[in-house]
mmCIF file of C-alpha atoms in Angstrom:
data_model
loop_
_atom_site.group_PDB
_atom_site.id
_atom_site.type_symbol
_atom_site.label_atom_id
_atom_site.label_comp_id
_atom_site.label_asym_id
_atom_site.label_seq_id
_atom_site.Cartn_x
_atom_site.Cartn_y
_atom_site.Cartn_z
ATOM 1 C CA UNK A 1 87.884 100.906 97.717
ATOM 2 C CA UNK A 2 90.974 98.520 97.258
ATOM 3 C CA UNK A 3 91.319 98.719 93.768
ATOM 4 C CA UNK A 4 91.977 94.664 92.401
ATOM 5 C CA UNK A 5 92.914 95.269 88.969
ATOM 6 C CA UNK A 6 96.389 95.168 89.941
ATOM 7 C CA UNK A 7 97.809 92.019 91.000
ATOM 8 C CA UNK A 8 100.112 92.844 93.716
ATOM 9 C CA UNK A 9 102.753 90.292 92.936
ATOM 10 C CA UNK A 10 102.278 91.080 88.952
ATOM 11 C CA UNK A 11 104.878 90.479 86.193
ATOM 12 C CA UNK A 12 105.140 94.362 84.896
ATOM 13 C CA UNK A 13 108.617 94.819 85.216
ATOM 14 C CA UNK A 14 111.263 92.281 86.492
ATOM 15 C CA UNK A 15 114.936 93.596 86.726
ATOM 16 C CA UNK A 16 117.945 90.781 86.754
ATOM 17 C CA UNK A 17 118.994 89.775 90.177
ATOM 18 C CA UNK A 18 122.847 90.090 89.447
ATOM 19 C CA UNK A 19 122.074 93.942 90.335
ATOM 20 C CA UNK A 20 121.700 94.130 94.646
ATOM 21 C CA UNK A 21 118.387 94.035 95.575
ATOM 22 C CA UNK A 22 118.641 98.121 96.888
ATOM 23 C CA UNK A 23 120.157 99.118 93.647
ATOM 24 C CA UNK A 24 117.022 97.684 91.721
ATOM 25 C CA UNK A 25 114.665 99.300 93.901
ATOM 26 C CA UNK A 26 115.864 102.541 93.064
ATOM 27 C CA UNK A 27 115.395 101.907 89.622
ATOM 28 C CA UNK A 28 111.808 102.162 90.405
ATOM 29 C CA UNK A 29 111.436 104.045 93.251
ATOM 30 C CA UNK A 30 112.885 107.021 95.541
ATOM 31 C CA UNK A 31 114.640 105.654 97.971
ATOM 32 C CA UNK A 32 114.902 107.747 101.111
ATOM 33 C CA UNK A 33 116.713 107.318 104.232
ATOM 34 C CA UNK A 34 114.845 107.672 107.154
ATOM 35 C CA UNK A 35 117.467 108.607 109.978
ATOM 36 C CA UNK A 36 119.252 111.056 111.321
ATOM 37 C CA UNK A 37 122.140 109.730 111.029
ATOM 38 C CA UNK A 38 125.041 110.908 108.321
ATOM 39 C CA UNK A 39 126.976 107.764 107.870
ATOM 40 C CA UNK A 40 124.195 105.496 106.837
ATOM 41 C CA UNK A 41 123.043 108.595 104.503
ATOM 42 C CA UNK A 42 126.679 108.183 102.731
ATOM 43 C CA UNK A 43 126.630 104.415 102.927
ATOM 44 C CA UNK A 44 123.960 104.301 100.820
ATOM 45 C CA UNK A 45 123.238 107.550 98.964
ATOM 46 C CA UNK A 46 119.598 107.559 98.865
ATOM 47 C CA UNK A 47 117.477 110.908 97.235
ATOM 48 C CA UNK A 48 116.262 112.539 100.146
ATOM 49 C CA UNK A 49 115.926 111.759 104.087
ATOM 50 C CA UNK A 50 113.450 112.072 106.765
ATOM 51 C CA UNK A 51 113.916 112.881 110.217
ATOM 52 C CA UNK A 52 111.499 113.101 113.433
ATOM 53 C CA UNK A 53 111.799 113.930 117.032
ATOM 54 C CA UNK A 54 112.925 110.029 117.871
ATOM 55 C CA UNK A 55 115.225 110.057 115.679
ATOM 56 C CA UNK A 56 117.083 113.183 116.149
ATOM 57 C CA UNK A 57 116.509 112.348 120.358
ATOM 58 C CA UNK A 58 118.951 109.394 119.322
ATOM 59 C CA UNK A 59 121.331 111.669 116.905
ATOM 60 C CA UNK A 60 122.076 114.288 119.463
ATOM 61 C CA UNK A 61 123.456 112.207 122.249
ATOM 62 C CA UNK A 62 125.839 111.113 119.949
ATOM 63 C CA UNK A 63 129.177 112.511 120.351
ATOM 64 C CA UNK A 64 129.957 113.445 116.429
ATOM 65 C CA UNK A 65 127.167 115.654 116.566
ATOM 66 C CA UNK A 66 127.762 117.184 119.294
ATOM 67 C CA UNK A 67 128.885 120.325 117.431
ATOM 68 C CA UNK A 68 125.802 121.150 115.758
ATOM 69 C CA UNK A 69 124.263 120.828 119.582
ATOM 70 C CA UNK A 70 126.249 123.355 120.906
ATOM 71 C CA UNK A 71 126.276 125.978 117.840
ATOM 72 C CA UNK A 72 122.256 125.111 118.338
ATOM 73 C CA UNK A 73 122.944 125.943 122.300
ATOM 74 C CA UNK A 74 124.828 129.187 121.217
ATOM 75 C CA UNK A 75 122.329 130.339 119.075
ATOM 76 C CA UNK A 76 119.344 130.487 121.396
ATOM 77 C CA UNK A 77 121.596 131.796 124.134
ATOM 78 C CA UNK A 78 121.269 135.071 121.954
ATOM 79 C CA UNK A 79 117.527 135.215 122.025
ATOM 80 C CA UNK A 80 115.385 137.157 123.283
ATOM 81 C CA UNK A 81 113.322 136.397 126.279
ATOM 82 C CA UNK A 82 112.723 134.059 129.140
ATOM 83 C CA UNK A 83 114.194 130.418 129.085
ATOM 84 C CA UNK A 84 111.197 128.902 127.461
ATOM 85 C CA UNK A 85 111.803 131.199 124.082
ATOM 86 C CA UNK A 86 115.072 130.416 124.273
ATOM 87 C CA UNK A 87 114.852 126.818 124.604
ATOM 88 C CA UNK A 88 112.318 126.969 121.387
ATOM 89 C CA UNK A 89 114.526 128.702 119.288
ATOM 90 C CA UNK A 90 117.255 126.089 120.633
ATOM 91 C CA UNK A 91 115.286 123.306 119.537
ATOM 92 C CA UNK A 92 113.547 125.320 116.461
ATOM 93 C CA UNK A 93 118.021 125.751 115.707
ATOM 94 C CA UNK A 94 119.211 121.939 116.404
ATOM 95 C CA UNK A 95 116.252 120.621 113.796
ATOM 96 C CA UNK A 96 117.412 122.819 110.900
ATOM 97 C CA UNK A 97 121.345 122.762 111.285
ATOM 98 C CA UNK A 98 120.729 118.528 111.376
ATOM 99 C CA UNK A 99 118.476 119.256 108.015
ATOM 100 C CA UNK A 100 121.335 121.297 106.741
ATOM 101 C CA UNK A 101 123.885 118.806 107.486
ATOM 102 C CA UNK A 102 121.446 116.077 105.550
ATOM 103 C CA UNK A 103 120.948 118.197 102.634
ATOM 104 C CA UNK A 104 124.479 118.718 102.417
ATOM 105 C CA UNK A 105 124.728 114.409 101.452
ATOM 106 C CA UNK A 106 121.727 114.062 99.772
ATOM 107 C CA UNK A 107 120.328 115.291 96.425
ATOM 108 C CA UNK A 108 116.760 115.817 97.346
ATOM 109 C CA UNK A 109 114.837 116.808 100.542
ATOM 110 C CA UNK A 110 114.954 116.900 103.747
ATOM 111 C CA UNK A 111 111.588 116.675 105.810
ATOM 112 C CA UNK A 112 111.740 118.329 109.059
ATOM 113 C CA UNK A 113 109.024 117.985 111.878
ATOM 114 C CA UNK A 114 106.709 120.618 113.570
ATOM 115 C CA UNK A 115 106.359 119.256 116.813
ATOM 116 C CA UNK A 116 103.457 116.798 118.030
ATOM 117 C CA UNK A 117 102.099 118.724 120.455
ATOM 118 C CA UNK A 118 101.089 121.559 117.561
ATOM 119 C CA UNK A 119 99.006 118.772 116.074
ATOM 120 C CA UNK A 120 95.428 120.297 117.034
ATOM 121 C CA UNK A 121 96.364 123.773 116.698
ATOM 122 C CA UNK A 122 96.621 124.525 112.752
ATOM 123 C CA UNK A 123 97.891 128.184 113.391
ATOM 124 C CA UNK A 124 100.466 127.217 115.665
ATOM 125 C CA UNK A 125 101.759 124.412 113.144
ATOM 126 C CA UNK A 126 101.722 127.240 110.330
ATOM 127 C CA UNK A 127 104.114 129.792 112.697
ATOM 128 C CA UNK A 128 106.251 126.907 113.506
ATOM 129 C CA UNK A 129 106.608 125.929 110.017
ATOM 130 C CA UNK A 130 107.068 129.349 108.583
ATOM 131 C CA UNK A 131 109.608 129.490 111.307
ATOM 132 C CA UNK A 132 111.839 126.394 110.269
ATOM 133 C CA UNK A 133 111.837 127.381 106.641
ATOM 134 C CA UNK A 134 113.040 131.118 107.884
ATOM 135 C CA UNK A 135 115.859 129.507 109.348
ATOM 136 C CA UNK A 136 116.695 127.047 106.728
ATOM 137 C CA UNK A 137 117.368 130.353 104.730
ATOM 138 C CA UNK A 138 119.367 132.168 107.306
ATOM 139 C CA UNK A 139 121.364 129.231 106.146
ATOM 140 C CA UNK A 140 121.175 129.514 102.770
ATOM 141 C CA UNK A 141 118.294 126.484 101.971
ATOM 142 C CA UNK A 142 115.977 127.202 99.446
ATOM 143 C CA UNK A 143 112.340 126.303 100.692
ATOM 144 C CA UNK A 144 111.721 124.043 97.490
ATOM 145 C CA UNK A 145 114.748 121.890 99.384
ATOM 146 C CA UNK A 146 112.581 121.003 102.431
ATOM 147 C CA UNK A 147 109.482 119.216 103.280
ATOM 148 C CA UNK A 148 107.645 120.626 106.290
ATOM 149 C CA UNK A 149 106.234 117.212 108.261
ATOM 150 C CA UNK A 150 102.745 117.588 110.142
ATOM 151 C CA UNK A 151 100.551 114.800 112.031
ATOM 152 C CA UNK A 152 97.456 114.189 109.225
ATOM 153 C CA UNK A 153 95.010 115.340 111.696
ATOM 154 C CA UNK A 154 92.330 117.740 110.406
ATOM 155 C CA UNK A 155 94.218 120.662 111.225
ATOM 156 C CA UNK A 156 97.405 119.756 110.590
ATOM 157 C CA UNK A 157 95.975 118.638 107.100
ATOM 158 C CA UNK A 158 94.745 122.104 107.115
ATOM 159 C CA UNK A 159 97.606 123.701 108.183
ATOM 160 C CA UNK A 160 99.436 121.926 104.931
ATOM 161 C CA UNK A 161 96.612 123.510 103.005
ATOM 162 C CA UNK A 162 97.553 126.897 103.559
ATOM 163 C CA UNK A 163 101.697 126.332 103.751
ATOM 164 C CA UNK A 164 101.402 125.200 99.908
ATOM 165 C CA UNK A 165 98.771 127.874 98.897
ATOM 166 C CA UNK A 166 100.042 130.649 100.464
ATOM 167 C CA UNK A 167 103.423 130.941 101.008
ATOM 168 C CA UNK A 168 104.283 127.837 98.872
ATOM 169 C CA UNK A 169 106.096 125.775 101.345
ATOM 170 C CA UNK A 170 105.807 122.107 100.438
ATOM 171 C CA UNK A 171 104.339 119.330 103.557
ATOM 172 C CA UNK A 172 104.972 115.576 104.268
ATOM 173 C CA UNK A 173 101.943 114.587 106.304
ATOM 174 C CA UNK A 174 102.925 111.921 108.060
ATOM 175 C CA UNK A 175 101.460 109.563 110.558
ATOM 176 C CA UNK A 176 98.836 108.751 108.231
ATOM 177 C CA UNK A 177 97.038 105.066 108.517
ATOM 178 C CA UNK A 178 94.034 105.672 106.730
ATOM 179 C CA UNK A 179 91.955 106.139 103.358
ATOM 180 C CA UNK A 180 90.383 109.438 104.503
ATOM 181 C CA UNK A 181 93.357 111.249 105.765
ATOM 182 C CA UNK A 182 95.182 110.339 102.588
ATOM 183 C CA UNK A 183 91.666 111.661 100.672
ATOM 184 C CA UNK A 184 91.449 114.788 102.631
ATOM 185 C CA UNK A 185 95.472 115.297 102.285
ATOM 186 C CA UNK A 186 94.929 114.933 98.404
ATOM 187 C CA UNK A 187 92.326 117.439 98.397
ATOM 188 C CA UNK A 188 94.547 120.019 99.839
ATOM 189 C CA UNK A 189 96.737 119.423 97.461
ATOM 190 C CA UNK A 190 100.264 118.216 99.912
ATOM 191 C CA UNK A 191 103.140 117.575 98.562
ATOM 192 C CA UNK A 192 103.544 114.266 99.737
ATOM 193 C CA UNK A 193 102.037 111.779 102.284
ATOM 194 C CA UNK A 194 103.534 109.143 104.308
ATOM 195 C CA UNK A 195 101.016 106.101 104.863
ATOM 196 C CA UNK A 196 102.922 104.010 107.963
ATOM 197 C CA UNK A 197 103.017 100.423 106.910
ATOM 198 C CA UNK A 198 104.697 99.126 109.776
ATOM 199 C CA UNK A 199 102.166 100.305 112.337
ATOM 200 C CA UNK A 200 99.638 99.155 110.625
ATOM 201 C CA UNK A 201 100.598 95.860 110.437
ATOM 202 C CA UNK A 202 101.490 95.986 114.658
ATOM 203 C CA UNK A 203 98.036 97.165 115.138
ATOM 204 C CA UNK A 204 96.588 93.930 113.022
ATOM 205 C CA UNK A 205 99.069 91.756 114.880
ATOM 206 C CA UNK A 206 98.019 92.943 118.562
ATOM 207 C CA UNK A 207 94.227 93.005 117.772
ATOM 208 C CA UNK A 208 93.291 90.182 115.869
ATOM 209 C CA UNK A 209 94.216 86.457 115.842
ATOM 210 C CA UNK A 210 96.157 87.172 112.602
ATOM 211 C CA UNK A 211 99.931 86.930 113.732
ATOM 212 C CA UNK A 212 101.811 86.641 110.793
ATOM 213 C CA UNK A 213 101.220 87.760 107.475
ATOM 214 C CA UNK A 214 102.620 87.141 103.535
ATOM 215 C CA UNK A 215 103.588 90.606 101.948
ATOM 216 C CA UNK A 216 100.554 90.410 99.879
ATOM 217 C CA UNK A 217 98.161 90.053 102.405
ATOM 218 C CA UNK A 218 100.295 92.421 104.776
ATOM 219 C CA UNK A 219 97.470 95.358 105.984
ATOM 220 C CA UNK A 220 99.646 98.290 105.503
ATOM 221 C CA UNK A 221 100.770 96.861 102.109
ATOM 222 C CA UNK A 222 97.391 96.840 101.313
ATOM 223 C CA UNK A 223 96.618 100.454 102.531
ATOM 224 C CA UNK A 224 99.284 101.822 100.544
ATOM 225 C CA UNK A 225 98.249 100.001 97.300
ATOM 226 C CA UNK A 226 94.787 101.238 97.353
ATOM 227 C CA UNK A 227 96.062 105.193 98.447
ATOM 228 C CA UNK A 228 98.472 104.791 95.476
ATOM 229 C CA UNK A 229 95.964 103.616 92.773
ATOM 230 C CA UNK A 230 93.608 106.043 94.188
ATOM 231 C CA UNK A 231 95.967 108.972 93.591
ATOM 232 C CA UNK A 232 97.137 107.805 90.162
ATOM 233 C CA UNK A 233 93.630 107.269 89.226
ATOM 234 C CA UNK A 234 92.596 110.872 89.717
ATOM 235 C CA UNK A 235 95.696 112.534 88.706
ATOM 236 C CA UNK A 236 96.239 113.921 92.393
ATOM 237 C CA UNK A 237 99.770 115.927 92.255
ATOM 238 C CA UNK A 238 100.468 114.081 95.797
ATOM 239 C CA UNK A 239 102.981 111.170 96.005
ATOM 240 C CA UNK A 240 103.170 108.454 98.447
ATOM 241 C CA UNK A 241 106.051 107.755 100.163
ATOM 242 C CA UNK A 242 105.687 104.300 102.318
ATOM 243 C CA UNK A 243 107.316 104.556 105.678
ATOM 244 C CA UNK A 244 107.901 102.611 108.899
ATOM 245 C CA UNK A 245 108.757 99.033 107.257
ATOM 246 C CA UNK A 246 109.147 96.430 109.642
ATOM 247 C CA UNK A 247 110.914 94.023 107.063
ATOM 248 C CA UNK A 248 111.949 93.850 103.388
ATOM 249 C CA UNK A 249 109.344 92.066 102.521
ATOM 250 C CA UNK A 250 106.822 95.286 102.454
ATOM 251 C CA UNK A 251 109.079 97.187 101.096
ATOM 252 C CA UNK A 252 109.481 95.033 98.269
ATOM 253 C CA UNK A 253 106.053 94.581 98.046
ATOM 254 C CA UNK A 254 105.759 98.080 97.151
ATOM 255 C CA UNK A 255 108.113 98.275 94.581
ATOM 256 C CA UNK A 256 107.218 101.220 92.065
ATOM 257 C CA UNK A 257 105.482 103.498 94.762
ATOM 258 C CA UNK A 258 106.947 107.080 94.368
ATOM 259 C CA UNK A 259 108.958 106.945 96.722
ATOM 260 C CA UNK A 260 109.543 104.526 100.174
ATOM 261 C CA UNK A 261 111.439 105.962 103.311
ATOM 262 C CA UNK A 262 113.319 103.327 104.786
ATOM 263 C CA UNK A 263 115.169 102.584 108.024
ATOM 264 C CA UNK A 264 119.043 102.050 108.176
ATOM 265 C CA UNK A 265 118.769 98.436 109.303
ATOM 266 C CA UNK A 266 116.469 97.441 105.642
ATOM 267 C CA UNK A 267 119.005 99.300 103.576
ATOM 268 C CA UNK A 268 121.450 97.381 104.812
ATOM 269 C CA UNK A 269 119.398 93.861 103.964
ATOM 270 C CA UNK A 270 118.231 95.103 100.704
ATOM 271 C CA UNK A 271 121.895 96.054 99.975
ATOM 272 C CA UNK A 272 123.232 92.592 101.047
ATOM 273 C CA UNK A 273 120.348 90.919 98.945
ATOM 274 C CA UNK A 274 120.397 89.811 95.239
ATOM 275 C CA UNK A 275 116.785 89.174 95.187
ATOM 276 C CA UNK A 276 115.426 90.030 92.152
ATOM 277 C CA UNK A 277 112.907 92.821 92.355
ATOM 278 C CA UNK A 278 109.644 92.874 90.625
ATOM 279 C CA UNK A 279 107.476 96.234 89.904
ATOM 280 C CA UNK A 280 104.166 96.254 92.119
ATOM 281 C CA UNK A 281 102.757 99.884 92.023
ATOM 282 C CA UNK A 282 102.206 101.138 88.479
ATOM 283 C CA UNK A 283 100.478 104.259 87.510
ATOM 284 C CA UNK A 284 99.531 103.385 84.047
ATOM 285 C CA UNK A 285 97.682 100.572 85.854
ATOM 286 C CA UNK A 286 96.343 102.306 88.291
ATOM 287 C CA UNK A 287 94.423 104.587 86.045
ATOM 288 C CA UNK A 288 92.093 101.771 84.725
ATOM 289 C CA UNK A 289 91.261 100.725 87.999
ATOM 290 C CA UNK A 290 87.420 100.641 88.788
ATOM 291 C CA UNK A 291 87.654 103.152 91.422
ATOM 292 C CA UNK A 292 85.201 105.957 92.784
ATOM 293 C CA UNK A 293 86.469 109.506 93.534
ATOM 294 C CA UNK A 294 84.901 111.063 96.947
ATOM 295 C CA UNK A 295 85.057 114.185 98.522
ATOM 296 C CA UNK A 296 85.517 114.885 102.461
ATOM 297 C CA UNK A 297 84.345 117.983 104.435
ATOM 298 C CA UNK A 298 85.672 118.114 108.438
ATOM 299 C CA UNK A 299 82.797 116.653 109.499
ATOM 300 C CA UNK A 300 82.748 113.295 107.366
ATOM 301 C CA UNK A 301 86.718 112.939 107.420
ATOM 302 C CA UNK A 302 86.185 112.982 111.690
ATOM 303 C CA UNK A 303 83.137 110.808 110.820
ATOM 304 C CA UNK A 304 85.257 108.093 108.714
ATOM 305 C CA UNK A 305 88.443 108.457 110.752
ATOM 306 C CA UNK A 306 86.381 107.708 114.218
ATOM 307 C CA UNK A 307 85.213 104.595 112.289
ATOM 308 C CA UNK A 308 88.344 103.122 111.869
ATOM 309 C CA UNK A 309 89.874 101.782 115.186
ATOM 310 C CA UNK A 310 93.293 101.121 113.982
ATOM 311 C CA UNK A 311 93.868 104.247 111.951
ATOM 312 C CA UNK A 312 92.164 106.210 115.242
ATOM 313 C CA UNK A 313 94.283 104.517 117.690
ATOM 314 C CA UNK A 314 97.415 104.693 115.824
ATOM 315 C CA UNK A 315 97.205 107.979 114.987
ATOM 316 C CA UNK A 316 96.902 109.187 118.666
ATOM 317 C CA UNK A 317 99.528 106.914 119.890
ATOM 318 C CA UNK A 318 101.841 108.203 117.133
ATOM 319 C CA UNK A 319 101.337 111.503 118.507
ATOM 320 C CA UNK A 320 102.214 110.932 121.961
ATOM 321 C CA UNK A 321 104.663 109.138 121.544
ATOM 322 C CA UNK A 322 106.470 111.801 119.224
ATOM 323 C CA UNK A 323 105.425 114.571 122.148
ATOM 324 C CA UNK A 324 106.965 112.232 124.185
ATOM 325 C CA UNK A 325 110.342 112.389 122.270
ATOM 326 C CA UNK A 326 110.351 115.539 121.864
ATOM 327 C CA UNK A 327 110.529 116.386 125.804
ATOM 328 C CA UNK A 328 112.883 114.145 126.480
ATOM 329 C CA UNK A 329 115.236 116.028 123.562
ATOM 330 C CA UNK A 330 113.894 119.374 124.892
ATOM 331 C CA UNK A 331 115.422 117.939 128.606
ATOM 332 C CA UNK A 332 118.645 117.204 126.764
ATOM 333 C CA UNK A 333 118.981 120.736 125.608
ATOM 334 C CA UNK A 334 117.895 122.539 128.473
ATOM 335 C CA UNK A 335 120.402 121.188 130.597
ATOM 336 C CA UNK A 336 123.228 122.501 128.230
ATOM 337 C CA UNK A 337 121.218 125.799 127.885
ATOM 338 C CA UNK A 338 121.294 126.129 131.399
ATOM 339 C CA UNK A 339 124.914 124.849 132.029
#
């Protein structure tokens, strides 16, 4: 399915290097900042910003947030119930006033994430979501402001499904590594998808005797390239946004996707560099690529996703790990809860 009527390193569009390498990109491309932290988010102004259990796990212990903690803390002090429903509405609290915070520096979105271990349970993810975006408007955040991040498992694919359909709450489905979950997210018709380059490529590194690769022969490069021209071709309303880079190199290999979350570390090297910046992903291109559309019911997505080791794998380790995160932040809160 990799579409090769693109040449990855074509000569579409070529913008002069006296312009810094990060101010080129966004010429071409959203550029979105995927942390939780504020400074880096002024540094350098991207459109919208991501966030995930890790990364707010790292925000929290730091002490200039450690007011939205405790107004978090104070709010689910006031709730109803045992300690368990109050620590959820805690956490539910500390994951919306950091979104709030975000939108209040960026133009765009904020995506904020149902947690991991709601990944199999597509009812649960729904509540949880419907739950955020109630509080997002307690504080005065329009729903079209925020993008409600799920795992791209079945359900939480299906979960997506009904958020936009229904109540018209836009998704990021995230930990995505492979053709059929970006199919089957298209098909619900998501907001957005982010395909994990970086992971990819660690997966290809660890398992084969491949150790290095150029950015256009880079795995996750490639993954995104084919989901891109794949969309384009078929006018799906989903966008791609490229996430977990492990070096500008894939990020400038995708040049031109609609939009590329990127860590604080590569904003800072693409801002130092004068490179010049050439246009890879181009949906005018894409369109005449020889490509098939196909259609995926649960039982051949499971089928095709089983298939794939690497996308199987990294998809479940994704997951735990998040979970993982996510108790260590809910330990963090407890014990002020509790103090």
């Amino acid at each position: 399915m990799f579409c090769s009527c693109v040449e990855l390193f074509g000569s579409k569009k070529r913008t002069g290097s006296s312009t810094m390498a990060l101010e080129q990109l966004k010429t071409m491309t959203v550029v979105v900042a995927d942390t939780g932290d504020f400074e880096t988010m002024i540094k350098y102004k991207p459109t919208d910003a991501t966030t995930n259990p890790s990364l707010l796990l790292a925000a929290a212990t730091l002490p200039q947030y450690q007011h939205l903690v405790q107004k978090a803390v104070e709010y689910g002090k006031k709730q109803e119930g045992g300690n368990a429903e109050k620590l959820a509405a805690t956490m539910d609290k500390l994951f919306v006033l950091f979104g709030v915070e975000i939108l209040k520096i960026v133009p765009g979105r904020v995506s904020t994430e149902v947690d991991a271990r709601l990944s199999f349970d597509k009812e649960g993810s729904v509540k949880k979501a419907l739950k955020l975006i109630e509080l997002y408007a307690e504080e005065g955040i329009e729903k079209d402001r925020v993008l409600i991040k799920l795992a791209s498992t079945w359900e939480g694919i299906q979960a997506a499904k009904e958020l936009e359909e229904k109540h018209d709450v836009h998704c990021n489905l995230t930990l995505l590594f492979s053709f059929c979950q970006a199919v089957a997210c298209a098909d619900a018709g998501v907001t957005l998808i982010s395909p994990f380059v970086g992971r990819i490529l660690d997966w290809y590194v660890s398992n084969t005797s491949t150790k290095s690769y150029a950015p256009e022969d880079d795995p996750g490069v490639k993954s995104v390239t084919q989901i891109y021209n794949y969309y384009k071709k078929f006018g799906y309303k989903t966008v791609v946004m490229g996430a977990s880079f492990r070096n500008t190199g894939e990020v400038i290999a995708l040049a031109g996707c609609d939009l590329l979350t990127i860590s604080p570390k590569l904003l800072e090297e693409l801002d130092a560099s004068s490179a010049s910046i050439t246009r890879n992903l181009d949906a005018e291109q894409a369109k005449s690529c020889d490509l098939e559309r196909i259609s995926l019911d649960e039982k051949a997505f499971r089928w095709m996703l089983n298939e794939d080791q690497m996308a199987t794998d990294k998809l479940s380790d994704g997951i735990r790990k998040f979970a993982v995160d996510a108790v260590k932040l809910e330990t963090f809160i407890n014990e002020k809860l509790n103090a």
